[in-house]
Amino acid sequence: MSFSPVLRWFALAIVVLLSLGWKVAVSHDAYNKGLEKKEADGQRKITEFLFRQHFTAVSEKATIDLPVIRATAGACQMRVIEVSYDGSDLDRSRGYASSIDTVFVVFGGRSYADQPTFLTVADSFWARFRRQLGLRAEATPVLFVIAKKSCEAERLPWHELG
C-alpha cells in the first residue's frame, strides 16, 4: 500500500505538531512549578531574615497579585513586596503606603529611595543570559519596603538577605 507524497507530508506535519505541542505543554508546566518554588523560596528567605531581626513575619494574599510579607515588631509594622525588575509594579505597590510611611527599594543588599531600574534590568538580563548558557542563575530580587517611619527600616542589615 503506497501513500501519496501529499498524504505523507500531512502525516509528518501532524506528528511534528503533536510532538512539539506536548513538549511545550510539559515545559510550560515545569516552568510554572519552577516559578512557584522560586517564589516560595524567596518568601522563606525574606521571612527568615525578618525573624532574625526580631520581627514576626507572615505572607499575605495581596490584591495586587504580588508576593507580600507583613512584618511586625512591637509598634513597628512593615510590608515587603517583591516587585518586577523593570519597575512596572511600583505604582501598584505604592497603593499600600500612606503619608506616614517610609518607602524604599532594596536591591542587592542596599536600600534606594527609588528603584535603580538600570541596575535591576541589567541584572535580570545577565541572569537570563547565564541561564541560556546552561548555568544556574537567578536575578537578584527587587524588594519594595513600606514601613512606619518610627521603624527606621532602612537601617536593617539588608545585605544579610543575600
XYZ file of N, CA, C and O in Angstrom:
648
model
N 0.857 -1.170 0.000
C 0.000 0.000 0.000
C 0.899 1.227 0.000
O 1.739 1.402 0.869
N 0.672 2.084 -0.943
C 1.512 3.262 -1.103
C 0.670 4.520 -0.885
O -0.446 4.627 -1.397
N 1.248 5.457 -0.095
C 0.554 6.718 0.174
C 1.104 7.788 -0.757
O 2.276 7.785 -1.115
N 0.250 8.731 -1.074
C 0.697 9.821 -1.935
C 1.663 10.717 -1.157
O 1.623 10.778 0.072
N 2.560 11.417 -1.843
C 3.520 12.303 -1.155
C 2.828 13.374 -0.322
O 3.306 13.739 0.742
N 1.698 13.869 -0.762
C 0.969 14.895 -0.017
C 0.478 14.319 1.306
O 0.587 14.957 2.357
N -0.034 13.098 1.258
C -0.528 12.458 2.462
C 0.606 12.178 3.440
O 0.461 12.336 4.654
N 1.773 11.800 2.932
C 2.936 11.568 3.800
C 3.366 12.858 4.492
O 3.660 12.862 5.685
N 3.420 13.950 3.730
C 3.812 15.236 4.321
C 2.789 15.686 5.359
O 3.132 16.240 6.391
N 1.522 15.439 5.075
C 0.465 15.803 6.011
C 0.612 15.005 7.312
O 0.511 15.564 8.404
N 0.842 13.706 7.195
C 1.025 12.863 8.375
C 2.255 13.301 9.162
O 2.236 13.354 10.402
N 3.344 13.617 8.469
C 4.563 14.085 9.137
C 4.307 15.401 9.875
O 4.753 15.584 11.008
N 3.573 16.313 9.252
C 3.255 17.598 9.880
C 2.429 17.390 11.148
O 2.666 18.038 12.177
N 1.476 16.468 11.113
C 0.657 16.196 12.297
C 1.509 15.623 13.420
O 1.397 16.025 14.582
N 2.395 14.690 13.096
C 3.269 14.094 14.112
C 4.169 15.166 14.728
O 4.340 15.226 15.955
N 4.737 16.044 13.910
C 5.613 17.107 14.417
C 4.827 18.061 15.308
O 5.281 18.432 16.398
N 3.642 18.457 14.881
C 2.820 19.371 15.679
C 2.432 18.753 17.018
O 2.496 19.411 18.063
N 2.036 17.491 17.014
C 1.686 16.827 18.272
C 2.895 16.706 19.185
O 2.805 16.924 20.393
N 4.029 16.391 18.614
C 5.252 16.256 19.415
C 5.654 17.592 20.028
O 5.950 17.671 21.222
N 5.664 18.645 19.217
C 6.031 19.969 19.735
C 5.007 20.479 20.735
O 5.368 21.072 21.746
N 3.739 20.239 20.468
C 2.701 20.684 21.402
C 2.857 20.023 22.751
O 2.722 20.662 23.797
N 3.176 18.735 22.767
C 3.396 18.023 24.022
C 4.589 18.595 24.770
O 4.544 18.814 25.967
N 5.676 18.849 24.048
C 6.877 19.390 24.688
C 6.623 20.779 25.264
O 7.087 21.099 26.360
N 5.903 21.599 24.532
C 5.595 22.939 25.023
C 4.713 22.859 26.265
O 4.944 23.554 27.251
N 3.720 21.990 26.245
C 2.822 21.865 27.399
C 3.581 21.371 28.621
O 3.410 21.893 29.721
N 4.441 20.382 28.451
C 5.198 19.839 29.577
C 6.195 20.868 30.096
O 6.319 21.085 31.294
N 6.921 21.539 29.201
C 7.910 22.524 29.661
C 7.229 23.719 30.302
O 7.750 24.287 31.257
N 6.054 24.116 29.829
C 5.326 25.233 30.434
C 4.896 24.871 31.854
O 5.013 25.678 32.767
N 4.440 23.634 32.051
C 4.044 23.178 33.380
C 5.245 23.152 34.314
O 5.172 23.611 35.448
N 6.380 22.647 33.829
C 7.599 22.616 34.646
C 8.059 24.027 34.958
O 8.519 24.317 36.066
N 7.927 24.946 33.990
C 8.320 26.339 34.204
C 7.472 26.963 35.300
O 7.985 27.636 36.195
N 6.151 26.729 35.261
C 5.263 27.284 36.292
C 5.587 26.724 37.668
O 5.577 27.447 38.654
N 5.885 25.419 37.749
C 6.248 24.825 39.033
C 7.553 25.415 39.534
O 7.710 25.660 40.724
N 8.491 25.666 38.618
C 9.758 26.286 38.998
C 9.553 27.691 39.538
O 10.186 28.100 40.507
N 8.654 28.456 38.914
C 8.355 29.809 39.386
C 7.720 29.783 40.770
O 8.059 30.597 41.625
N 6.788 28.847 40.983
C 6.141 28.748 42.291
C 7.160 28.405 43.371
O 7.123 28.957 44.462
N 8.084 27.483 43.065
C 9.109 27.099 44.030
C 10.040 28.274 44.308
O 10.378 28.556 45.451
N 10.431 29.005 43.247
C 11.321 30.156 43.413
C 10.643 31.221 44.276
O 11.265 31.807 45.161
N 9.354 31.467 44.024
C 8.623 32.468 44.812
C 8.546 32.047 46.277
O 8.771 32.857 47.176
N 8.256 30.763 46.517
C 8.174 30.268 47.892
C 9.535 30.352 48.577
O 9.625 30.737 49.751
N 10.606 30.010 47.875
C 11.955 30.106 48.446
C 12.310 31.550 48.775
O 12.892 31.835 49.822
N 11.955 32.457 47.868
C 12.235 33.874 48.099
C 11.494 34.399 49.310
O 12.066 35.115 50.143
N 10.231 34.038 49.437
C 9.454 34.487 50.596
C 10.002 33.876 51.880
O 10.032 34.535 52.911
N 10.430 32.615 51.820
C 11.001 31.973 53.002
C 12.272 32.690 53.441
O 12.460 32.953 54.634
N 13.135 33.070 52.502
C 14.378 33.775 52.840
C 14.082 35.139 53.478
O 14.721 35.524 54.448
N 13.119 35.838 52.924
C 12.754 37.150 53.473
C 12.174 36.985 54.877
O 12.536 37.724 55.799
N 11.296 36.004 55.033
C 10.686 35.753 56.345
C 11.746 35.389 57.376
O 11.726 35.886 58.507
N 12.689 34.533 57.003
C 13.767 34.153 57.930
C 14.638 35.354 58.285
O 15.042 35.509 59.444
N 14.940 36.198 57.306
C 15.725 37.406 57.564
C 14.999 38.290 58.570
O 15.594 38.762 59.553
N 13.706 38.514 58.367
C 12.934 39.368 59.271
C 12.831 38.744 60.660
O 12.889 39.461 61.661
N 12.728 37.436 60.724
C 12.696 36.753 62.015
C 14.011 36.983 62.773
O 14.010 37.237 63.975
N 15.141 36.903 62.063
C 16.437 37.164 62.703
C 16.535 38.598 63.197
O 17.309 38.897 64.117
N 15.749 39.504 62.626
C 15.733 40.903 63.050
C 14.642 41.142 64.097
O 14.275 42.283 64.362
N 14.104 40.062 64.652
C 13.111 40.088 65.735
C 11.734 40.565 65.278
O 10.992 41.175 66.046
N 11.386 40.274 64.030
C 10.059 40.564 63.508
C 9.250 39.276 63.459
O 9.806 38.192 63.303
N 7.950 39.417 63.566
C 7.038 38.328 63.250
C 6.583 38.600 61.831
O 6.053 39.673 61.542
N 6.816 37.648 60.926
C 6.514 37.882 59.523
C 5.612 36.782 58.977
O 5.821 35.602 59.256
N 4.613 37.194 58.210
C 3.700 36.245 57.571
C 3.435 36.704 56.137
O 3.405 37.899 55.848
N 3.246 35.718 55.260
C 2.854 36.036 53.887
C 1.374 36.363 53.887
O 0.602 35.775 54.645
N 1.005 37.294 53.059
C -0.416 37.619 52.953
C -0.795 37.670 51.490
O 0.019 37.961 50.626
N -2.030 37.349 51.240
C -2.546 37.438 49.879
C -2.811 38.903 49.580
O -3.452 39.606 50.337
N -2.280 39.348 48.490
C -2.421 40.759 48.123
C -3.406 40.910 46.987
O -3.563 40.012 46.163
N -4.030 42.041 46.939
C -4.933 42.328 45.838
C -4.155 42.755 44.602
O -4.724 42.890 43.533
N -2.851 42.947 44.739
C -2.037 43.412 43.609
C -1.316 42.263 42.908
O -0.491 42.482 42.052
N -1.610 41.022 43.281
C -1.027 39.832 42.659
C 0.490 39.775 42.754
O 1.163 39.313 41.841
N 1.020 40.263 43.824
C 2.455 40.197 44.077
C 2.671 39.572 45.450
O 1.834 39.718 46.337
N 3.803 38.882 45.632
C 4.084 38.318 46.956
C 4.321 39.427 47.984
O 5.174 40.297 47.784
N 3.554 39.415 49.060
C 3.659 40.428 50.111
C 3.926 39.723 51.440
O 3.264 38.744 51.772
N 4.885 40.243 52.182
C 5.151 39.754 53.533
C 4.889 40.895 54.494
O 5.418 41.991 54.314
N 4.043 40.633 55.483
C 3.732 41.626 56.510
C 4.548 41.274 57.746
O 4.524 40.141 58.217
N 5.290 42.242 58.254
C 6.157 42.002 59.411
C 5.831 43.007 60.507
O 5.570 44.177 60.236
N 5.869 42.527 61.753
C 5.647 43.400 62.904
C 6.664 43.081 63.993
O 7.077 41.944 64.166
N 7.048 44.131 64.695
C 7.905 44.013 65.878
C 7.488 45.144 66.799
O 7.866 46.298 66.591
N 6.675 44.831 67.793
C 6.147 45.864 68.669
C 5.249 46.798 67.871
O 4.347 46.366 67.178
N 5.539 48.101 67.945
C 4.757 49.087 67.211
C 5.196 49.218 65.758
O 4.548 49.897 64.970
N 6.296 48.592 65.416
C 6.828 48.680 64.047
C 6.064 47.731 63.134
O 5.946 46.539 63.422
N 5.541 48.278 62.045
C 4.848 47.481 61.036
C 5.469 47.753 59.685
O 5.810 48.892 59.368
N 5.606 46.677 58.922
C 6.280 46.804 57.641
C 5.670 45.815 56.655
O 5.210 44.746 57.049
N 5.683 46.188 55.375
C 5.318 45.271 54.293
C 6.504 45.208 53.339
O 7.085 46.224 52.992
N 6.829 43.994 52.920
C 7.902 43.782 51.953
C 7.268 43.110 50.747
O 6.668 42.030 50.865
N 7.383 43.759 49.600
C 6.745 43.282 48.378
C 7.831 43.040 47.340
O 8.625 43.933 47.039
N 7.852 41.830 46.781
C 8.806 41.553 45.704
C 8.205 42.077 44.404
O 7.137 41.645 43.981
N 8.896 43.034 43.786
C 8.400 43.672 42.571
C 9.236 43.248 41.370
O 10.297 42.650 41.513
N 8.771 43.591 40.187
C 9.453 43.188 38.963
C 10.729 44.003 38.746
O 10.868 45.120 39.237
N 11.630 43.433 37.986
C 12.922 44.065 37.720
C 12.792 45.354 36.923
O 13.649 46.224 37.000
N 11.704 45.517 36.158
C 11.580 46.696 35.294
C 10.823 47.855 35.931
O 10.617 48.893 35.301
N 10.374 47.695 37.169
C 9.705 48.781 37.875
C 8.237 48.932 37.553
O 7.590 49.863 38.032
N 7.685 48.019 36.776
C 6.291 48.158 36.366
C 5.296 47.935 37.510
O 4.137 48.322 37.395
N 5.738 47.333 38.612
C 4.844 47.060 39.747
C 4.854 48.148 40.813
O 4.071 48.090 41.752
N 5.737 49.109 40.698
C 5.903 50.086 41.779
C 4.640 50.898 42.058
O 4.306 51.130 43.215
N 3.974 51.340 41.021
C 2.768 52.150 41.246
C 1.691 51.363 41.986
O 1.049 51.884 42.903
N 1.510 50.089 41.609
C 0.521 49.261 42.315
C 0.951 49.044 43.762
O 0.133 49.050 44.662
N 2.238 48.852 43.980
C 2.746 48.599 45.334
C 2.624 49.830 46.221
O 2.395 49.720 47.425
N 2.792 51.006 45.645
C 2.683 52.243 46.427
C 1.279 52.433 46.995
O 1.090 53.202 47.934
N 0.307 51.731 46.452
C -1.063 51.814 46.957
C -1.186 51.359 48.405
O -2.123 51.733 49.093
N -0.246 50.563 48.873
C -0.249 50.118 50.263
C 0.271 51.200 51.217
O 0.031 51.144 52.407
N 1.029 52.134 50.703
C 1.683 53.133 51.556
C 0.746 54.290 51.876
O -0.100 54.668 51.073
N 0.950 54.854 53.061
C 0.224 56.064 53.446
C 1.238 57.196 53.611
O 2.447 56.989 53.497
N 0.747 58.360 53.928
C 1.643 59.516 54.042
C 2.567 59.410 55.254
O 3.588 60.102 55.316
N 2.236 58.559 56.207
C 3.093 58.437 57.389
C 4.100 57.287 57.266
O 4.793 56.967 58.220
N 4.168 56.682 56.081
C 5.079 55.567 55.864
C 6.359 56.015 55.166
O 6.375 57.005 54.445
N 7.398 55.236 55.392
C 8.639 55.369 54.641
C 8.618 54.282 53.585
O 8.270 53.134 53.875
N 8.971 54.637 52.362
C 9.045 53.644 51.295
C 10.438 53.680 50.686
O 11.037 54.742 50.530
N 10.954 52.505 50.371
C 12.250 52.403 49.712
C 12.353 51.049 49.032
O 11.527 50.162 49.240
N 13.368 50.912 48.204
C 13.595 49.682 47.447
C 14.900 49.069 47.923
O 15.892 49.778 48.117
N 14.882 47.746 48.107
C 16.095 47.016 48.465
C 16.493 46.165 47.264
O 15.673 45.401 46.733
N 17.733 46.334 46.842
C 18.260 45.552 45.723
C 19.732 45.270 45.982
O 20.506 46.195 46.258
N 20.083 44.019 45.937
C 21.476 43.647 46.134
C 22.024 44.022 47.499
O 23.205 44.337 47.630
N 21.167 44.012 48.515
C 21.615 44.307 49.871
C 21.697 45.778 50.209
O 22.082 46.144 51.312
N 21.332 46.645 49.285
C 21.362 48.093 49.531
C 19.953 48.650 49.413
O 19.135 48.133 48.672
N 19.705 49.735 50.144
C 18.399 50.382 50.040
C 18.524 51.642 49.186
O 19.529 52.347 49.228
N 17.487 51.877 48.402
C 17.426 53.015 47.483
C 16.094 53.736 47.685
O 15.076 53.088 47.944
N 16.106 55.041 47.525
C 14.869 55.812 47.636
C 13.899 55.437 46.519
O 12.682 55.420 46.715
N 14.416 55.131 45.344
C 13.605 54.703 44.212
C 14.315 53.536 43.546
O 15.528 53.361 43.703
N 13.594 52.746 42.786
C 14.195 51.564 42.174
C 15.296 51.950 41.193
O 15.072 52.746 40.288
N 16.492 51.368 41.352
C 17.573 51.617 40.400
C 17.348 50.765 39.148
O 17.990 49.723 38.953
N 16.419 51.193 38.318
C 15.935 50.385 37.203
C 17.055 49.920 36.284
O 17.050 48.782 35.819
N 18.026 50.775 36.013
C 19.131 50.360 35.141
C 19.833 49.132 35.724
O 20.111 48.167 35.017
N 20.095 49.147 37.026
C 20.777 48.024 37.672
C 19.912 46.770 37.691
O 20.393 45.661 37.446
N 18.616 46.924 38.008
C 17.743 45.750 38.115
C 17.495 45.113 36.748
O 17.470 43.886 36.636
N 17.331 45.927 35.710
C 17.137 45.391 34.361
C 18.413 44.699 33.889
O 18.366 43.588 33.341
N 19.558 45.324 34.100
C 20.831 44.717 33.689
C 21.051 43.390 34.410
O 21.481 42.402 33.796
N 20.734 43.331 35.693
C 20.898 42.103 36.462
C 19.981 41.005 35.923
O 20.387 39.846 35.803
N 18.761 41.357 35.580
C 17.815 40.382 35.049
C 18.287 39.835 33.702
O 18.239 38.623 33.459
N 18.748 40.714 32.824
C 19.253 40.271 31.520
C 20.495 39.395 31.675
O 20.657 38.402 30.977
N 21.376 39.749 32.593
C 22.590 38.971 32.829
C 22.235 37.567 33.333
O 22.806 36.573 32.895
N 21.264 37.478 34.242
C 20.828 36.171 34.750
C 20.200 35.345 33.626
O 20.464 34.140 33.509
N 19.387 35.968 32.792
C 18.769 35.248 31.673
C 19.830 34.734 30.711
O 19.766 33.594 30.248
N 20.828 35.548 30.414
C 21.919 35.143 29.517
C 22.652 33.928 30.092
O 22.931 32.957 29.382
N 22.945 33.952 31.380
C 23.647 32.818 32.007
C 22.787 31.562 31.985
O 23.309 30.462 31.786
N 21.468 31.692 32.174
C 20.579 30.531 32.090
C 20.579 29.948 30.686
O 20.550 28.736 30.501
N 20.616 30.821 29.674
C 20.642 30.345 28.292
C 21.935 29.599 27.976
O 21.963 28.747 27.089
N 22.979 29.896 28.710
C 24.237 29.162 28.559
C 24.215 27.837 29.313
O 25.179 27.074 29.273
N 23.137 27.577 30.038
C 23.004 26.336 30.783
C 23.452 26.431 32.223
O 23.542 25.417 32.914
N 23.742 27.629 32.682
C 24.177 27.817 34.065
C 22.968 28.079 34.961
O 21.940 28.579 34.497
N 23.097 27.760 36.228
C 22.039 28.082 37.188
C 22.236 29.524 37.620
O 23.254 29.854 38.224
N 21.278 30.350 37.293
C 21.389 31.767 37.639
C 19.999 32.338 37.868
O 19.082 32.079 37.108
N 19.878 33.090 38.928
C 18.627 33.779 39.242
C 18.916 35.264 39.369
O 19.959 35.655 39.885
N 17.987 36.059 38.906
C 18.122 37.510 39.060
C 17.990 37.861 40.542
O 17.300 37.184 41.301
N 18.665 38.902 40.945
C 18.586 39.391 42.317
C 17.184 39.940 42.558
O 16.680 40.733 41.754
N 16.519 39.534 43.635
C 15.162 40.035 43.882
C 15.158 41.547 44.161
O 16.107 42.089 44.718
N 14.071 42.169 43.757
C 13.858 43.594 43.989
C 12.719 43.707 44.993
O 11.610 43.244 44.737
N 13.013 44.294 46.153
C 12.027 44.377 47.226
C 11.594 45.817 47.444
O 12.426 46.708 47.576
N 10.295 46.016 47.482
C 9.715 47.316 47.791
C 9.268 47.248 49.240
O 8.476 46.379 49.607
N 9.802 48.124 50.078
C 9.528 48.085 51.516
C 8.702 49.305 51.910
O 9.043 50.436 51.567
N 7.630 49.038 52.634
C 6.771 50.088 53.193
C 6.804 49.896 54.700
O 6.442 48.827 55.196
N 7.255 50.897 55.424
C 7.379 50.764 56.883
C 6.967 52.058 57.556
O 7.064 53.144 56.975
N 6.522 51.935 58.787
C 6.244 53.127 59.587
C 7.565 53.853 59.812
O 8.611 53.232 59.982
N 7.521 55.158 59.790
C 8.758 55.945 59.924
C 9.511 55.629 61.211
O 10.732 55.632 61.251
N 8.769 55.310 62.270
C 9.412 55.023 63.548
C 10.222 53.723 63.516
O 11.057 53.500 64.384
N 10.004 52.888 62.524
C 10.727 51.602 62.431
C 12.196 51.779 62.048
O 13.021 50.931 62.405
N 12.499 52.823 61.308
C 13.838 53.019 60.751
C 14.296 51.765 60.010
O 15.404 51.262 60.184
N 13.422 51.262 59.158
C 13.674 50.011 58.442
C 14.860 50.091 57.488
O 15.469 49.077 57.177
N 15.216 51.291 57.057
C 16.377 51.434 56.171
C 17.653 50.983 56.862
O 18.622 50.622 56.218
N 17.654 51.018 58.185
C 18.851 50.665 58.954
C 19.022 49.162 59.158
O 20.033 48.727 59.695
N 18.032 48.373 58.770
C 18.182 46.925 58.899
C 19.335 46.452 58.013
O 19.614 47.043 56.970
N 20.016 45.369 58.412
C 21.143 44.887 57.615
C 20.667 44.093 56.384
O 20.801 42.873 56.301
N 20.109 44.816 55.416
C 19.527 44.180 54.227
C 20.568 43.362 53.457
O 20.212 42.428 52.745
N 21.835 43.689 53.612
C 22.894 42.939 52.919
C 22.932 41.488 53.372
O 23.405 40.615 52.649
N 22.404 41.188 54.574
C 22.380 39.822 55.074
C 21.325 38.971 54.381
O 21.345 37.757 54.493
N 20.426 39.621 53.675
C 19.370 38.910 52.975
C 19.955 38.043 51.868
O 19.410 37.008 51.513
N 21.096 38.427 51.353
C 21.760 37.632 50.316
C 21.377 38.143 48.997
O 21.561 37.808 47.957
